[in-house]
Each structure stands twice: as C-alpha cells, then as structure tokens.
Short mmCIF file of C-alpha atoms in Angstrom, two decimals:
data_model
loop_
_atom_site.label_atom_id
_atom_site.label_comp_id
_atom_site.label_asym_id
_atom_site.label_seq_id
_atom_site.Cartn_x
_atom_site.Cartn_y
_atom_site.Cartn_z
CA UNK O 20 34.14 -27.62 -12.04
CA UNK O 21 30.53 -27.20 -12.81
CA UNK O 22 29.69 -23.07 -13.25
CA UNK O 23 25.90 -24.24 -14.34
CA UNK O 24 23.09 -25.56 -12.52
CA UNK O 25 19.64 -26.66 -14.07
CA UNK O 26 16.67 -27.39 -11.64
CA UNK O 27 13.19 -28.55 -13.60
CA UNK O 28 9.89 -27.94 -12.18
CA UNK O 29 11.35 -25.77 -9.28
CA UNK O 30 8.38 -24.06 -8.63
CA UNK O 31 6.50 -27.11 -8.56
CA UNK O 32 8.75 -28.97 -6.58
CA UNK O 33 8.41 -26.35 -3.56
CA UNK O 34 4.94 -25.31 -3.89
CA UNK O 35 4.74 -23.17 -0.38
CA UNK O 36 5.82 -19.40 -1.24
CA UNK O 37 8.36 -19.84 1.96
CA UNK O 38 9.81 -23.07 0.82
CA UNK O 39 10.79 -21.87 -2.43
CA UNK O 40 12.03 -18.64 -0.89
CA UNK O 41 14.50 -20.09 1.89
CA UNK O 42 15.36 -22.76 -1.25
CA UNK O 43 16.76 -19.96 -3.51
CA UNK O 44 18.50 -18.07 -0.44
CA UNK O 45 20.19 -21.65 0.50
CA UNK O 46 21.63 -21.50 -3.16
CA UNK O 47 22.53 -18.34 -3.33
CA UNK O 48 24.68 -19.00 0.17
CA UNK O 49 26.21 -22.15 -1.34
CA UNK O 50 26.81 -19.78 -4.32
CA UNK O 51 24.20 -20.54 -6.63
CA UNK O 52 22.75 -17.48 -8.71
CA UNK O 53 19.44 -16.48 -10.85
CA UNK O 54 20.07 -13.61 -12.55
CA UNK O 55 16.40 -12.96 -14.11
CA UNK O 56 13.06 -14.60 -13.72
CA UNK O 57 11.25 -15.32 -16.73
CA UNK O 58 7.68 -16.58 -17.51
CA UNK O 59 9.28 -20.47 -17.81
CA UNK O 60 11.77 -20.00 -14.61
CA UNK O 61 9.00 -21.72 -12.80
CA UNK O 62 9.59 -25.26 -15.33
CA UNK O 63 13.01 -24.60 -15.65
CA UNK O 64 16.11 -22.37 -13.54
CA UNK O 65 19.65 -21.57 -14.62
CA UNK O 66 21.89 -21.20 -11.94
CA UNK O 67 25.30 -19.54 -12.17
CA UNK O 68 28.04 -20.13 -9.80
CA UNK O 69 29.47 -17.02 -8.16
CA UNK O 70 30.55 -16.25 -4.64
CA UNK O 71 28.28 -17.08 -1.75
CA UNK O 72 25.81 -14.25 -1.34
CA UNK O 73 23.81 -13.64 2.06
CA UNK O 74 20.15 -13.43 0.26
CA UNK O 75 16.49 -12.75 1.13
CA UNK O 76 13.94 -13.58 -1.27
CA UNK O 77 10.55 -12.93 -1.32
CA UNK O 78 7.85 -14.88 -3.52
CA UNK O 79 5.11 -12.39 -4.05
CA UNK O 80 1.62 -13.32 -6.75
CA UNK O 81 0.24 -10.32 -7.67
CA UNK O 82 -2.66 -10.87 -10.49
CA UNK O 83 -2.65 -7.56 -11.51
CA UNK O 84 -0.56 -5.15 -9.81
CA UNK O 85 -0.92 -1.24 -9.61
CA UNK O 86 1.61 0.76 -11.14
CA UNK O 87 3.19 1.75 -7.85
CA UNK O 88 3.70 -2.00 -6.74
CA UNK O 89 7.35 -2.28 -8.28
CA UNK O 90 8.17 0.95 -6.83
CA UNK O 91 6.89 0.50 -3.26
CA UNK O 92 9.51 -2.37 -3.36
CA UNK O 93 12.17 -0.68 -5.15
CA UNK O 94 12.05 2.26 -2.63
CA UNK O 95 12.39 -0.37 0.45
CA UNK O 96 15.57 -1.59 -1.11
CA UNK O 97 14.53 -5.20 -2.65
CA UNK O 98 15.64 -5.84 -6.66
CA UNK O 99 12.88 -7.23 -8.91
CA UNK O 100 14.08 -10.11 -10.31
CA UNK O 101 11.39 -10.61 -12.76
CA UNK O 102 8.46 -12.25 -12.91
CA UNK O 103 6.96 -15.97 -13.81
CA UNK O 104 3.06 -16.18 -14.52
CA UNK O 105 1.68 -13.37 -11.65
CA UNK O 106 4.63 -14.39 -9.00
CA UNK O 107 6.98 -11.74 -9.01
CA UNK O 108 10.74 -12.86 -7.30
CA UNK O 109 12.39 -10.09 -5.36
CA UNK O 110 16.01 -10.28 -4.00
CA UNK O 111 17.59 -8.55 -1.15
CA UNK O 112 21.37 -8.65 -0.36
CA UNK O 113 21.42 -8.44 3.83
CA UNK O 114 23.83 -8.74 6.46
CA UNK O 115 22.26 -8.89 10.23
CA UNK O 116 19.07 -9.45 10.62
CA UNK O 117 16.97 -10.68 7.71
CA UNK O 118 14.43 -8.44 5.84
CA UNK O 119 11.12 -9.32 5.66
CA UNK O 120 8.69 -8.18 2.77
CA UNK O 121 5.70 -9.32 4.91
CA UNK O 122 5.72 -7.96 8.67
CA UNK O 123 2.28 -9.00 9.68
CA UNK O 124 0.17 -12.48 9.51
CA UNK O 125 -2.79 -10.87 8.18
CA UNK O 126 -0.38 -10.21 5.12
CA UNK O 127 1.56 -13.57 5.44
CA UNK O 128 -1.91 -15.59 5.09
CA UNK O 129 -3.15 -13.00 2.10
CA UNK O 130 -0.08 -13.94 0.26
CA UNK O 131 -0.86 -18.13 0.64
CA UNK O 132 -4.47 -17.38 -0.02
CA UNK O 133 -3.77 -15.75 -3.54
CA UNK O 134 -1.46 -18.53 -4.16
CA UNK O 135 -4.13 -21.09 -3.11
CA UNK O 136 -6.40 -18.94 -5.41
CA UNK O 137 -4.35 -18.58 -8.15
CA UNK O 138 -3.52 -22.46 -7.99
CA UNK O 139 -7.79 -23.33 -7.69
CA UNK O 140 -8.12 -21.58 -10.97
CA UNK O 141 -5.91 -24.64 -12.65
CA UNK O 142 -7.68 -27.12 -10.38
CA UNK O 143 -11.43 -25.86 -11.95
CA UNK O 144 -10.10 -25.86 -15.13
CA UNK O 145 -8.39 -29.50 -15.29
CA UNK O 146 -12.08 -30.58 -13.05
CA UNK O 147 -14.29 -29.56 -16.04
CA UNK O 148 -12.03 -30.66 -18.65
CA UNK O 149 -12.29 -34.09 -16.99
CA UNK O 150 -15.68 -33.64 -16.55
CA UNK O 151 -16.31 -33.03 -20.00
CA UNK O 152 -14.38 -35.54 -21.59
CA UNK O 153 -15.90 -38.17 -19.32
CA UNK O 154 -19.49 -37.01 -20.04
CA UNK O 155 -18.48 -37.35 -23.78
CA UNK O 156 -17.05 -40.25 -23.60
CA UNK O 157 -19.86 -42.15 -21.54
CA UNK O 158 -23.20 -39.96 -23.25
CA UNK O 159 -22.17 -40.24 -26.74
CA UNK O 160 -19.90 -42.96 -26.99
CA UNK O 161 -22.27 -44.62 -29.95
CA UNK O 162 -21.06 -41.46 -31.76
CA UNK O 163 -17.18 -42.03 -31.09
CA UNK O 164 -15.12 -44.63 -32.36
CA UNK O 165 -13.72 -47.22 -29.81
CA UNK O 166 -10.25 -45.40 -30.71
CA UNK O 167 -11.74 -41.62 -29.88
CA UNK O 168 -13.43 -43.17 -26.94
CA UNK O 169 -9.75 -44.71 -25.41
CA UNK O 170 -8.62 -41.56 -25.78
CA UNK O 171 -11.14 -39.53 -24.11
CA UNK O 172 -11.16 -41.63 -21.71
CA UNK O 173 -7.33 -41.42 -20.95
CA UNK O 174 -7.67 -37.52 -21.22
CA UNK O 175 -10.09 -37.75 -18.31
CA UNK O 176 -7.64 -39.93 -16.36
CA UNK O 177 -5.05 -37.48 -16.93
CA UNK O 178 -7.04 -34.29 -16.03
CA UNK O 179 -7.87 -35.76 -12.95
CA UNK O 180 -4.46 -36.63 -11.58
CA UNK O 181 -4.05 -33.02 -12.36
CA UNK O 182 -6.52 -31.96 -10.56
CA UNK O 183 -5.66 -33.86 -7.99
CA UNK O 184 -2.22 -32.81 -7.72
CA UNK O 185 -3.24 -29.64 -7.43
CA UNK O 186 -5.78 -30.06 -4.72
CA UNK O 187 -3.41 -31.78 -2.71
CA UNK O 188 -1.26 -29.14 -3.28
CA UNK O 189 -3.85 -25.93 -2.35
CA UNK O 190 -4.48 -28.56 0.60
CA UNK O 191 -0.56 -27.71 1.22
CA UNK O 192 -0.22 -24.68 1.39
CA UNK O 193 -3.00 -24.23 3.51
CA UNK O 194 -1.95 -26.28 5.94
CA UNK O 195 1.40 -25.15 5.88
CA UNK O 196 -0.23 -21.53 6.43
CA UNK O 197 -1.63 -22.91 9.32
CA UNK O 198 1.12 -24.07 10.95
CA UNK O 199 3.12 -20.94 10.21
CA UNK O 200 0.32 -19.16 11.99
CA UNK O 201 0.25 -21.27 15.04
CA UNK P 2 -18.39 1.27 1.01
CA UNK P 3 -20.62 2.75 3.34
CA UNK P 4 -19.68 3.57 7.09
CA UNK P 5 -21.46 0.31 8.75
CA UNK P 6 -19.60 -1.88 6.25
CA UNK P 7 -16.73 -0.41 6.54
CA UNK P 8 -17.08 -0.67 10.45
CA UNK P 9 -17.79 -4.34 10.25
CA UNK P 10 -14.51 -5.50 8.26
CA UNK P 11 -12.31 -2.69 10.16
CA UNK P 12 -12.91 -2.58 13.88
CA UNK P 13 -11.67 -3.89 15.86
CA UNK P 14 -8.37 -3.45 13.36
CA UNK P 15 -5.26 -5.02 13.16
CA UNK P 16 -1.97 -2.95 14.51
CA UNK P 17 -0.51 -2.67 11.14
CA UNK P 18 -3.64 -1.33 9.64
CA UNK P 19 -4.34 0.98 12.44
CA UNK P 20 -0.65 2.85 12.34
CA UNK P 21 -0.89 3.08 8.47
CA UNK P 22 -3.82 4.82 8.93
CA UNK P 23 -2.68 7.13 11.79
CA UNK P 24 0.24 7.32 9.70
CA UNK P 25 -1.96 8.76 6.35
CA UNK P 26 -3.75 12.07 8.45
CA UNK P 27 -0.89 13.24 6.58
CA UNK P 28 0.35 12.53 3.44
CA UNK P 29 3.02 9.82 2.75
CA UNK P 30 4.00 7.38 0.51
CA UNK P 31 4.87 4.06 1.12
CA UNK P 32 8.38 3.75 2.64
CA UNK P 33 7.30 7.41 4.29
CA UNK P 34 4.59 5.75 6.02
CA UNK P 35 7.14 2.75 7.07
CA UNK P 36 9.61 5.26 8.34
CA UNK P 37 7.20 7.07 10.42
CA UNK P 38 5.45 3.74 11.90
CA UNK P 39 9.19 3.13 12.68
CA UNK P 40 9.82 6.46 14.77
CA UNK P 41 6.46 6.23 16.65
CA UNK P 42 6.59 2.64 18.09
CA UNK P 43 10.68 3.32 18.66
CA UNK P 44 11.52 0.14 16.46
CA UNK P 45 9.23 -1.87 17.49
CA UNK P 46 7.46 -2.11 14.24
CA UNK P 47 8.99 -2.06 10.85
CA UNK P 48 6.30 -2.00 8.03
CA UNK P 49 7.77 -4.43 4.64
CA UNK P 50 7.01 -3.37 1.59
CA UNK P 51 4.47 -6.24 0.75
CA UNK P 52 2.83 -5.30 3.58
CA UNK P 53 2.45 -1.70 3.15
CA UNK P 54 1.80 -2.19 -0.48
CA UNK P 55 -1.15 -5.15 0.02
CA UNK P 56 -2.70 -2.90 2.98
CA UNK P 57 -2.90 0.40 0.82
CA UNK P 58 -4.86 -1.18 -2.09
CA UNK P 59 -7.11 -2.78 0.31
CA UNK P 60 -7.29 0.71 1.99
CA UNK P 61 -7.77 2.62 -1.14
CA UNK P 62 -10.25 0.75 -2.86
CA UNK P 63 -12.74 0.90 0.06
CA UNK P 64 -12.61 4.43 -0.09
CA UNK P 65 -10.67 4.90 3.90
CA UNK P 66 -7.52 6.63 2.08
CA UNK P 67 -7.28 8.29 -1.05
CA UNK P 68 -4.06 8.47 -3.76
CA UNK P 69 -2.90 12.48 -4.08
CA UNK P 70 -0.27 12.45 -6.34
CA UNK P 71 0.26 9.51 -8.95
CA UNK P 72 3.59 10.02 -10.75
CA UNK P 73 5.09 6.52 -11.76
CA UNK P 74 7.53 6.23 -8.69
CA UNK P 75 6.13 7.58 -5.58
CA UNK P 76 2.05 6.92 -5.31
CA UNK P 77 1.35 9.52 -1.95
CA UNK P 78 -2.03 8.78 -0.28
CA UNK P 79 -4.25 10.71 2.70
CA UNK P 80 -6.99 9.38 4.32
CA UNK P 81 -10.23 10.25 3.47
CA UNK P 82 -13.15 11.14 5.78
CA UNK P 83 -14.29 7.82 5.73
CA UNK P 84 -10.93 6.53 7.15
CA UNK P 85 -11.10 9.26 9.74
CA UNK P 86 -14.33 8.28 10.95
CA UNK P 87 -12.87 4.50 11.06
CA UNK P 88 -9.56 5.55 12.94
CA UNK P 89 -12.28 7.66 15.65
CA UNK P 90 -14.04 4.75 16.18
CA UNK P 91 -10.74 2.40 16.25
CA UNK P 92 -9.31 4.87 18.51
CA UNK P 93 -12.63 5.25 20.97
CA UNK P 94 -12.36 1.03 21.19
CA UNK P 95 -9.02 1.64 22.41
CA UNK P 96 -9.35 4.43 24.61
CA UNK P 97 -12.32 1.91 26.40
CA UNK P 98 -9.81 -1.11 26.30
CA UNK P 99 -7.17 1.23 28.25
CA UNK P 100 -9.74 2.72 30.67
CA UNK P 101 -10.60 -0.88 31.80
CA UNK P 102 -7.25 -1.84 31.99
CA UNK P 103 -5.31 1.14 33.79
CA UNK P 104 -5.42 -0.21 37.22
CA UNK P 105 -3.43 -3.34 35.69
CA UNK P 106 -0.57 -1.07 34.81
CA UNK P 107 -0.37 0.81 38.34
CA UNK P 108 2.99 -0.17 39.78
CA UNK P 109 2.64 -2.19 43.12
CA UNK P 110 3.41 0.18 45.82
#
C-alpha cells in the first residue's frame, strides 16, 4: 500500500481560499498528511499516510505580517504549518464543533480580496509583458528577424492565456465570495 | 486620521469591531480580548484569531487603539482617545436605535 501522495498545482487547482481549505481537511480525514508548507507546496504537495485526523485548516495571505501575527494564532491554539509565497497554512486538530479563524464576513471578504489582490498583481504583470512583446513585435518588426518576430509573437500568446487564466480566476473568487456572502 | 474620517469609515460599525473596541478601554491582547468578547455576549460571539488579528492592524494604524507593550509573543493594545471618541459616537447611534425601538420589546400584556 501506497504511504505517499503527490498532488501538482494544488493551489492552482482550488483557487478559492475555502476550497483548498475543506480539500486538505478531506485528506487529512481520509488520512492524508502535510507536515510543512514550503514556498513550492503551492506547485507541488507530499502527502503522508497516517491515521485519519479530524482537521481545520485555514488559508490565510498576509503580504507582510506584523510580528505578533504568528503569535495571535499560536495563542488561539492553531499550528503554523508554514508558509507558500504570502499564504500562510494553519492547522487545527478539533473534535465538536469546528474552529473558525474568521468569525465575521467583513473578515471573510478581506481575506478573498487580498487573494484577488495578490492574484491581480500576476494578472498586470503577464498584461504588460504581452503588451510589450506585441508592441515589439508589430512597431519594430523591420528590426527583428522573421525568427525573433515568431517568437515574440508566441510569447504574447502565451502571456495572455496567462492573464487570462488569472482573470478568470480573480473573477472566481469573487464570485464565489459573493455567494458565500449571500 | 482625523476624527471626521475616522467617523466616515467607522460608524455605523460592525459588531465585531465595536466589542474589540469596548473590549480595549482596557488593556488586552489578542486572545484576552476574544475571551472577554466571549464572557460579555454569554457565547454568543467567539472572536478567531484572523479576525482579531486583521481588525487590530486596521485599528492600530488609524490611530483608534494603540500597542502598549511589544514583546515578541503577546502585542497588548488600549484604545486611544481617538477610538474613545469613535466608541461615544458608536455608542450614542445605538443608544438612539434602542430608544426608537423599546416599545417593540415591551411584552404584550
């Protein structure tokens, strides 16, 4: 029997902070364990089979975080599990009724909207890549070689599938939001 | 930020916000303030951690509460006299919003 799991592109596959939460508790019930989260947990996961645990997690982004953030968690109980880019992963072990991190919508909706920020960062960045590969490729295309041109071009293509990805994705969450909130 | 401003975004203000402040005329820190929310409203509301910790920054960098001791593991805050002046007004709303109210809570005789 199997004691590993490997999931790819987790975090991308479950792009809604509360999907990717109740995804990780589900494994954790069918047995399924992280032990850390690292910078590249959110392209790749190790799972380690163990005995069912009764889990809450919590998907938090916090850009830049004060120096008290990791202890206002530690002192409600919840174990930092590490972090990948600014999300921070926090466990809970619970029996009864399940803990919650965030206790009011107002918080609920700040968490999605620094996700959706934190997401629109990529989304500029991939949007003026494209942009300036495709004015490049179209203004001063005398200048390039048909060969540097292709490939401009296909850089363009590829930025903007990208881009998007991600807007359908910030599109997503907010909707998602929404629904939570209704 | 300035009173008016500070008016504007605050009031009317949401329950959570309103019992950490009440909470901060004295000084807590964070699962303090949770665990005094908690007695007051009987159970009714249990502050998280992300909220608590999210609603203090906010808090503290418009100047309404204030950080009094800073060691590494327990951040205390208080409010300052611009949060006072906040929770007055927040509490004045409130006071008007029960006074119109009251005869809805009489018991039928």
């Amino acid at each position: 029997m199997k004691n590993k799991k490997i999931v790819f592109f987790p975090a991308f596959k479950r792009v809604v902070p509360a999907d990717f939460e109740n995804w990780l508790e589900h494994m954790a019930a069918e047995g399924w364990h992280i032990e850390r989260v690292r910078q590249w947990s959110s392209i790749i996961m190790i799972f380690k089979k163990g005995k069912s645990k009764k889990y809450r997690f919590v998907y938090d982004l916090q850009a830049v975080p004060g120096k008290d953030y990791i202890p206002t968690y530690e002192q409600f109980g919840w174990e930092c599990l590490g972090r990948m880019a600014s999300v921070y992963i926090w466990r809970m072990e619970y029996s009864g009724e399940r803990p919650e991190a965030f206790t009011d919508n107002e918080s609920i909706v700040g968490r999605d909207k620094r996700t959706i920020a934190a997401v629109s960062v990529s989304f500029s960045l991939f949007l003026l890549g494209a942009l300036a590969a495709t004015i490049t490729a179209v203004f001063f295309s005398g200048s390039l070689s048909a060969g540097d041109r292709n490939q401009l071009i296909a850089l363009a293509v590829f930025l903007i599938i990208l881009a998007i990805l991600l807007g359908t994705v910030m599109i997503y969450i907010y909707k998602k939001g929404k629904q939570q909130k209704e | 930020m300035n009173e008016e401003k500070a008016v504007k975004k605050y009031i009317p203000m949401t329950e959570t916000m309103f019992f950490i402040l009440l909470s901060l005329q004295q000084e807590h820190h964070g699962y303090g303030i949770m665990q005094y929310v908690r007695q007051l409203t009987n159970n009714r509301i249990i502050l998280g951690a992300g909220t608590i910790y999210n609603s203090l920054s906010r808090l503290e960098s418009d100047g309404l509460i204030k950080a009094l001791s800073d060691d590494d593991r327990r951040k205390t805050y208080i409010t300052t006299e611009l949060g006072k002046k906040i929770l007055q007004a927040e509490a004045k709303r409130i006071a008007e919003l029960y006074k119109n109210v009251k005869s809805l809570l009489k018991e039928p005789r």
